[in-house]
Coordinates of C-alpha atoms and ligand atoms in Angstrom, one line a residue:
M1 CA 62.0 145.6 192.5
A2 CA 62.0 142.4 190.5
L3 CA 65.2 141.2 188.9
E4 CA 64.7 141.5 185.2
L5 CA 66.9 141.0 182.1
V6 CA 66.5 142.8 178.8
T7 CA 68.9 142.2 176.0
A8 CA 69.6 143.7 172.6
G9 CA 72.1 143.0 169.8
E10 CA 72.6 141.4 166.4
S11 CA 75.3 138.8 165.7
H12 CA 77.4 141.0 163.5
G13 CA 76.2 144.4 164.7
P14 CA 78.5 146.6 166.8
A15 CA 77.8 144.9 170.2
L16 CA 75.5 142.8 172.4
V17 CA 73.8 144.6 175.3
A18 CA 72.1 143.4 178.5
I19 CA 70.3 145.5 181.1
V20 CA 69.7 143.9 184.5
T21 CA 67.3 145.7 186.8
G22 CA 66.5 144.9 190.4
L23 CA 69.9 143.9 191.6
S24 CA 70.6 144.4 195.3
A25 CA 73.0 147.2 196.0
G26 CA 76.4 146.3 197.4
L27 CA 77.0 143.2 195.5
V28 CA 80.7 142.8 194.5
L29 CA 81.2 141.8 190.9
D30 CA 84.4 140.1 189.8
R31 CA 85.2 141.0 186.2
D32 CA 87.5 138.0 185.8
A33 CA 84.7 135.7 186.9
V34 CA 82.3 137.1 184.3
N35 CA 85.0 136.9 181.6
A36 CA 85.8 133.4 182.6
D37 CA 82.2 132.4 181.9
L38 CA 82.3 134.2 178.6
R39 CA 85.4 132.2 177.7
R40 CA 83.8 128.9 178.8
R41 CA 80.9 129.6 176.5
Q42 CA 83.2 130.1 173.5
Q43 CA 85.0 126.8 174.0
G44 CA 83.7 123.4 173.3
Y45 CA 84.0 121.0 170.5
G46 CA 82.4 121.8 167.2
R47 CA 82.3 125.6 167.3
S48 CA 82.8 127.8 164.2
P49 CA 86.0 129.7 163.2
R50 CA 84.0 132.8 164.5
Q51 CA 85.3 131.9 167.9
Q52 CA 88.9 132.6 166.8
I53 CA 87.7 136.1 165.8
E54 CA 85.9 136.8 169.1
T55 CA 87.5 137.0 172.5
D56 CA 84.5 138.0 174.5
E57 CA 84.9 140.4 177.4
V58 CA 82.4 142.3 179.4
D59 CA 82.2 146.0 179.7
V60 CA 80.0 147.8 182.2
L61 CA 78.4 151.1 181.3
A62 CA 76.1 151.7 184.3
G63 CA 75.0 150.4 187.6
L64 CA 78.4 149.6 189.1
R65 CA 80.9 151.8 191.0
H66 CA 84.3 150.5 192.0
G67 CA 83.1 147.0 191.4
R68 CA 80.0 147.2 193.6
T69 CA 76.4 147.3 192.3
L70 CA 74.5 150.5 193.0
G71 CA 71.1 148.9 193.0
T72 CA 70.4 150.8 189.8
P73 CA 70.1 149.2 186.3
L74 CA 73.3 147.4 185.4
A75 CA 74.3 147.9 181.7
L76 CA 76.5 145.1 180.3
V77 CA 78.1 145.2 176.9
V78 CA 79.9 142.5 174.9
A79 CA 81.4 143.9 171.7
N80 CA 81.3 141.9 168.4
K81 CA 84.9 142.1 167.0
D82 CA 83.7 140.6 163.8
H83 CA 81.6 143.7 163.2
R84 CA 84.6 145.3 161.5
N85 CA 84.1 142.8 158.6
W86 CA 80.4 143.8 158.5
A87 CA 80.7 147.5 159.0
W88 CA 78.8 148.4 155.8
G89 CA 76.5 145.3 155.8
M90 CA 75.4 145.7 159.5
S91 CA 75.8 149.5 159.9
P92 CA 73.0 150.7 162.3
W93 CA 72.7 153.9 160.3
P94 CA 72.4 154.1 156.5
P95 CA 75.9 153.1 155.4
E96 CA 78.3 155.5 153.7
G97 CA 80.3 154.7 150.7
E98 CA 80.2 151.8 148.3
P99 CA 79.0 148.4 149.6
A100 CA 81.9 146.6 151.1
G101 CA 82.6 143.6 153.3
K102 CA 80.1 141.0 154.4
G103 CA 76.3 141.2 154.4
K104 CA 76.1 143.3 151.2
E105 CA 73.9 140.9 149.3
P106 CA 70.3 140.2 150.6
V107 CA 69.7 136.6 151.8
T108 CA 66.6 135.2 150.2
L109 CA 66.9 131.4 150.7
P110 CA 65.7 130.6 154.2
R111 CA 67.2 127.8 156.2
P112 CA 64.8 125.1 157.5
G113 CA 65.0 125.2 161.3
H114 CA 66.3 128.8 161.6
A115 CA 64.3 132.0 162.1
D116 CA 64.7 132.9 158.5
L117 CA 61.3 132.1 156.9
A118 CA 59.1 132.8 159.9
G119 CA 60.9 136.1 160.5
A120 CA 60.7 137.2 156.9
M121 CA 57.0 136.6 156.8
K122 CA 56.2 138.0 160.3
Y123 CA 58.2 141.2 159.9
G124 CA 57.8 141.7 156.2
L125 CA 61.5 141.4 155.5
A126 CA 63.0 141.2 152.0
D127 CA 66.5 140.3 153.4
V128 CA 66.4 137.3 155.7
R129 CA 69.5 138.7 157.4
D130 CA 67.2 141.1 159.2
A131 CA 65.8 138.1 161.1
L132 CA 68.7 135.8 161.4
E133 CA 71.1 138.4 163.0
R134 CA 69.0 138.7 166.1
A135 CA 67.9 135.0 166.2
S136 CA 71.6 133.9 166.1
A137 CA 72.9 132.2 169.2
R138 CA 75.7 134.8 169.3
H139 CA 73.2 136.5 171.5
T140 CA 73.8 134.0 174.3
A141 CA 77.1 135.8 175.1
V142 CA 75.3 138.5 176.9
V143 CA 72.9 136.1 178.6
V144 CA 76.0 134.4 180.1
A145 CA 77.3 137.8 181.3
A146 CA 74.0 138.4 183.1
G147 CA 74.0 134.9 184.4
A148 CA 77.5 135.5 185.9
V149 CA 76.0 138.5 187.8
A150 CA 73.1 136.3 189.0
K151 CA 75.5 133.6 190.2
A152 CA 77.3 136.3 192.3
L153 CA 74.0 137.2 193.9
L154 CA 73.2 133.5 194.5
A155 CA 76.7 132.9 196.0
A156 CA 75.8 135.4 198.8
I157 CA 73.1 132.9 199.9
E158 CA 75.3 129.8 199.2
I159 CA 73.6 128.6 196.1
E160 CA 75.8 127.2 193.3
V161 CA 74.7 126.5 189.8
A162 CA 76.6 124.3 187.3
G163 CA 75.8 123.1 183.8
A164 CA 77.4 120.3 181.7
P165 CA 76.6 118.2 178.7
H166 CA 74.6 115.2 179.7
D167 CA 75.0 111.6 178.6
E168 CA 77.3 112.7 175.8
E169 CA 80.3 110.4 176.1
D170 CA 80.1 110.0 172.3
L171 CA 79.6 113.7 171.7
Q172 CA 83.0 114.3 170.1
R173 CA 82.5 111.3 167.8
R174 CA 79.0 112.4 166.8
I175 CA 80.4 115.9 166.1
D176 CA 83.3 114.5 164.0
D177 CA 80.9 112.3 162.0
A178 CA 78.6 115.2 161.4
R179 CA 81.4 117.5 160.3
A180 CA 82.8 114.8 157.9
E181 CA 79.4 114.7 156.3
R182 CA 79.0 118.5 156.3
D183 CA 76.1 118.1 158.7
T184 CA 75.4 119.3 162.3
A185 CA 74.7 117.7 165.7
G186 CA 72.7 118.4 168.8
G187 CA 72.6 116.9 172.3
F188 CA 71.5 117.1 175.9
V189 CA 72.7 119.4 178.7
E190 CA 72.0 119.3 182.4
V191 CA 72.0 122.1 185.0
R192 CA 72.2 121.4 188.7
A193 CA 71.7 123.9 191.5
R194 CA 72.9 123.1 195.0
G195 CA 71.9 124.9 198.2
V196 CA 68.5 126.1 197.0
P197 CA 66.3 126.3 200.1
P198 CA 62.7 125.0 200.1
G199 CA 60.3 127.8 199.1
L200 CA 61.5 129.4 196.0
G201 CA 58.6 129.8 193.5
S202 CA 55.0 129.1 194.4
Y203 CA 52.0 127.0 193.4
A204 CA 49.8 130.1 193.8
T205 CA 49.7 131.0 190.1
R206 CA 51.1 129.6 186.9
D207 CA 53.6 132.4 186.5
D208 CA 55.0 131.8 190.0
R209 CA 55.8 128.1 189.4
L210 CA 59.6 127.6 189.5
D211 CA 59.5 124.6 187.2
A212 CA 57.5 126.6 184.6
R213 CA 59.9 129.5 184.9
L214 CA 63.0 127.4 184.5
A215 CA 61.4 125.6 181.5
A216 CA 60.7 129.0 179.9
A217 CA 64.2 130.2 180.7
L218 CA 65.7 127.1 179.0
M219 CA 63.3 127.1 176.1
G220 CA 64.2 130.7 175.6
I221 CA 67.7 129.7 174.5
Q222 CA 68.4 129.1 170.8
A223 CA 67.9 125.5 169.5
V224 CA 66.4 124.1 172.7
K225 CA 63.4 121.9 171.8
G226 CA 62.7 120.0 175.0
V227 CA 63.1 120.5 178.8
E228 CA 62.6 118.1 181.7
V229 CA 62.7 118.6 185.5
G230 CA 64.2 115.8 187.5
D231 CA 63.2 112.4 186.0
G232 CA 60.8 114.3 183.8
F233 CA 59.5 112.2 180.9
A234 CA 60.5 108.9 182.5
L235 CA 58.1 109.6 185.5
A236 CA 55.1 109.2 183.2
Q237 CA 55.7 105.4 183.0
L238 CA 56.2 104.8 186.7
R239 CA 53.8 104.1 189.5
G240 CA 53.3 106.7 192.1
S241 CA 55.1 104.5 194.6
Q242 CA 58.2 104.5 192.4
A243 CA 58.0 108.1 191.3
H244 CA 57.9 110.2 194.4
D245 CA 60.7 111.0 196.9
E246 CA 59.7 109.8 200.4
I247 CA 60.2 112.2 203.2
V248 CA 62.5 110.8 205.9
E249 CA 63.7 112.1 209.3
G250 CA 65.1 115.6 209.1
F251 CA 62.6 116.4 206.3
V252 CA 65.0 115.3 203.6
R253 CA 64.7 112.8 200.7
E254 CA 66.8 109.8 199.8
T255 CA 65.9 110.1 196.2
N256 CA 65.4 113.2 194.0
R257 CA 63.2 112.1 191.1
A258 CA 61.3 115.4 191.4
G259 CA 64.5 117.3 190.6
G260 CA 64.2 119.5 193.6
I261 CA 60.8 121.0 192.7
E262 CA 57.3 119.9 193.9
A263 CA 54.2 121.8 193.0
G264 CA 56.3 124.6 191.4
V265 CA 58.2 125.2 194.7
S266 CA 61.8 124.2 195.5
N267 CA 61.8 121.5 198.1
G268 CA 65.4 121.8 199.3
E269 CA 66.9 119.0 197.2
E270 CA 69.3 119.7 194.4
I271 CA 67.5 121.3 191.4
V272 CA 68.1 119.2 188.3
V273 CA 66.9 120.3 184.9
R274 CA 67.8 119.1 181.4
A275 CA 67.5 120.6 178.0
A276 CA 67.6 118.9 174.5
M277 CA 69.2 120.9 171.7
K278 CA 68.3 120.2 168.1
P279 CA 71.1 120.0 165.5
L280 CA 72.0 123.5 164.3
P281 CA 70.1 124.5 161.2
T282 CA 73.0 125.9 159.1
L283 CA 74.2 123.0 157.0
M284 CA 77.2 123.0 154.7
K285 CA 75.3 120.5 152.6
P286 CA 72.1 122.6 152.5
L287 CA 68.5 121.4 152.7
A288 CA 65.8 122.3 150.2
S289 CA 64.4 125.8 150.3
V290 CA 62.4 128.2 148.2
D291 CA 63.7 131.6 147.1
L292 CA 61.6 134.3 148.8
Q293 CA 62.2 136.7 145.9
T294 CA 61.5 134.4 142.9
G295 CA 59.4 131.6 144.5
E296 CA 61.8 129.1 142.7
P297 CA 63.1 126.0 144.5
G298 CA 66.7 126.2 145.6
E299 CA 69.1 125.3 148.4
A300 CA 69.1 127.0 151.8
L301 CA 71.7 129.6 152.7
V302 CA 75.1 128.3 153.6
E303 CA 77.2 130.5 155.8
R304 CA 79.9 129.9 158.4
S305 CA 78.4 128.2 161.4
D306 CA 79.0 125.8 164.2
V307 CA 78.8 122.0 163.7
A308 CA 77.5 121.7 167.3
A309 CA 77.3 124.0 170.3
V310 CA 76.2 121.6 173.0
E311 CA 79.1 122.5 175.4
A312 CA 78.3 126.2 174.9
L313 CA 74.6 125.5 175.6
A314 CA 75.6 124.0 179.0
V315 CA 77.2 127.3 179.9
V316 CA 74.2 129.3 178.6
A317 CA 71.7 127.0 180.3
E318 CA 73.6 127.4 183.6
A319 CA 73.3 131.2 183.2
A320 CA 69.6 131.1 182.3
V321 CA 68.9 128.9 185.3
A322 CA 71.0 131.0 187.6
F323 CA 69.2 134.2 186.5
E324 CA 65.8 132.6 187.2
L325 CA 66.8 131.3 190.6
A326 CA 68.2 134.7 191.5
R327 CA 64.9 136.3 190.4
A328 CA 63.0 133.8 192.6
A329 CA 65.4 134.4 195.5
R330 CA 64.9 138.2 195.3
E331 CA 61.2 137.7 195.4
K332 CA 61.5 135.5 198.5
F333 CA 64.0 137.5 200.4
G334 CA 63.7 141.1 199.1
G335 CA 66.8 143.1 199.8
D336 CA 67.4 146.5 198.2
A337 CA 70.7 146.2 200.0
L338 CA 72.7 143.0 199.8
G339 CA 72.8 142.8 203.6
D340 CA 69.0 142.8 203.8
F341 CA 68.9 140.0 201.2
V342 CA 71.3 137.8 203.1
G343 CA 69.7 138.7 206.5
A344 CA 66.3 137.7 205.3
W345 CA 67.7 134.4 204.0
R346 CA 69.3 133.7 207.4
A347 CA 66.2 134.5 209.3
Y348 CA 64.2 132.2 207.0
L349 CA 66.6 129.3 207.5
E350 CA 66.3 129.7 211.2
R351 CA 62.5 129.4 210.9
I352 CA 62.3 126.2 208.7
P353 CA 63.4 122.7 209.7
W354 CA 65.6 122.4 206.5
R355 CA 69.2 121.2 206.8
R356 CA 71.1 121.3 203.6
T357 CA 72.0 117.8 202.5
R358 CA 73.2 117.9 198.9
Ligands
EPS401 C1 75.6 131.4 164.7 C2 76.5 131.3 163.7 C3 78.0 131.4 163.9 C4 78.3 131.1 165.3 C5 77.4 132.0 166.2 C6 76.0 131.6 166.1 O1 78.4 132.8 163.7 P1 79.1 133.2 162.4 O2 78.0 133.1 161.3 O3 79.5 134.7 162.6 O4 80.3 132.3 162.2 O5 79.7 131.2 165.6 O6 77.9 132.0 167.5 C7 78.7 132.9 167.9 C8 79.3 133.8 167.2 C9 78.9 132.9 169.4 O7 79.6 133.7 169.9 O8 78.3 132.0 170.0 C10 74.2 131.3 164.4 O9 73.7 131.4 163.3 O10 73.4 131.2 165.4

């Protein structure tokens, strides 16, 4: 069975939910490790005061017994503590009593760059909140929880995945400047995966290609507008003799411009992918908008938001890449039971002339 992730949850609803299917049975999960990743995601420069309300922790409702996966769907939950302030406004059922707390008034001034306008038109919404709550990057908490599970599976076959902001020495200054001007900032993140053997993904069909899958996983994260694999865009301006990674004795490479993927297949070098994040669309000094109800010009919705979330994106991107690599590894090595998965990986390493170098 394929490793798959389905999520649900609104930013100020009761909770975020993830269901992971296709996990091998017998994988030991460490609650502290999952919670540590959730904490990492909440940190970082430029986050909103919302992070002082939330202290994200994972709960497991199904698929785990005494800390070991059962090979059945794993149900993960991260509660939204802030929901108590939105109990009327975000009540899943028709709310009882007088309107109280946050979210009482409909939002009708869509923010440029957010899901507001497209969502209102697509789904026929009178209150933009019905779109923005799901589109919110709050959702990424549960992606990180699922990613932590994927990292545990990858660790069994000695693959490590790590994300970090990229080329952002001036990130704090850019965030400070943006905040001072009641504006927002974006940036770049990079994810590296070590120990990935050759042969994950395939050139056989578009959907098999590991680079396409990683790009889709990264573009699936809120605010990501660009992705590159290895030297990516820079390769377009090089000659072939400068762009490719020569094969030397031992079937290894001395350079890694391809970012560990050739023809949609991992080649045994470190996998390197980068994502570009746009500045967040909720500005304290709002951009022009038009009221959906009246058609009159106005200013876009202003609500509590982050100034930047680049460091958080690094953690989320790490989780998304880990999940996709785990999916590709399960396809390659099978393994209803964890021992079968690891056994198939070992047998494969015996067959191929790859020796891990990076
Ligand atoms: C978000 C807006 C802010 C962020 C939120 C994403 O939420 P609020 O409006 O409640 O302050 O803090 O991110 C998180 C809560 C989180 O955990 O990452 C948005 O509009 O996308």
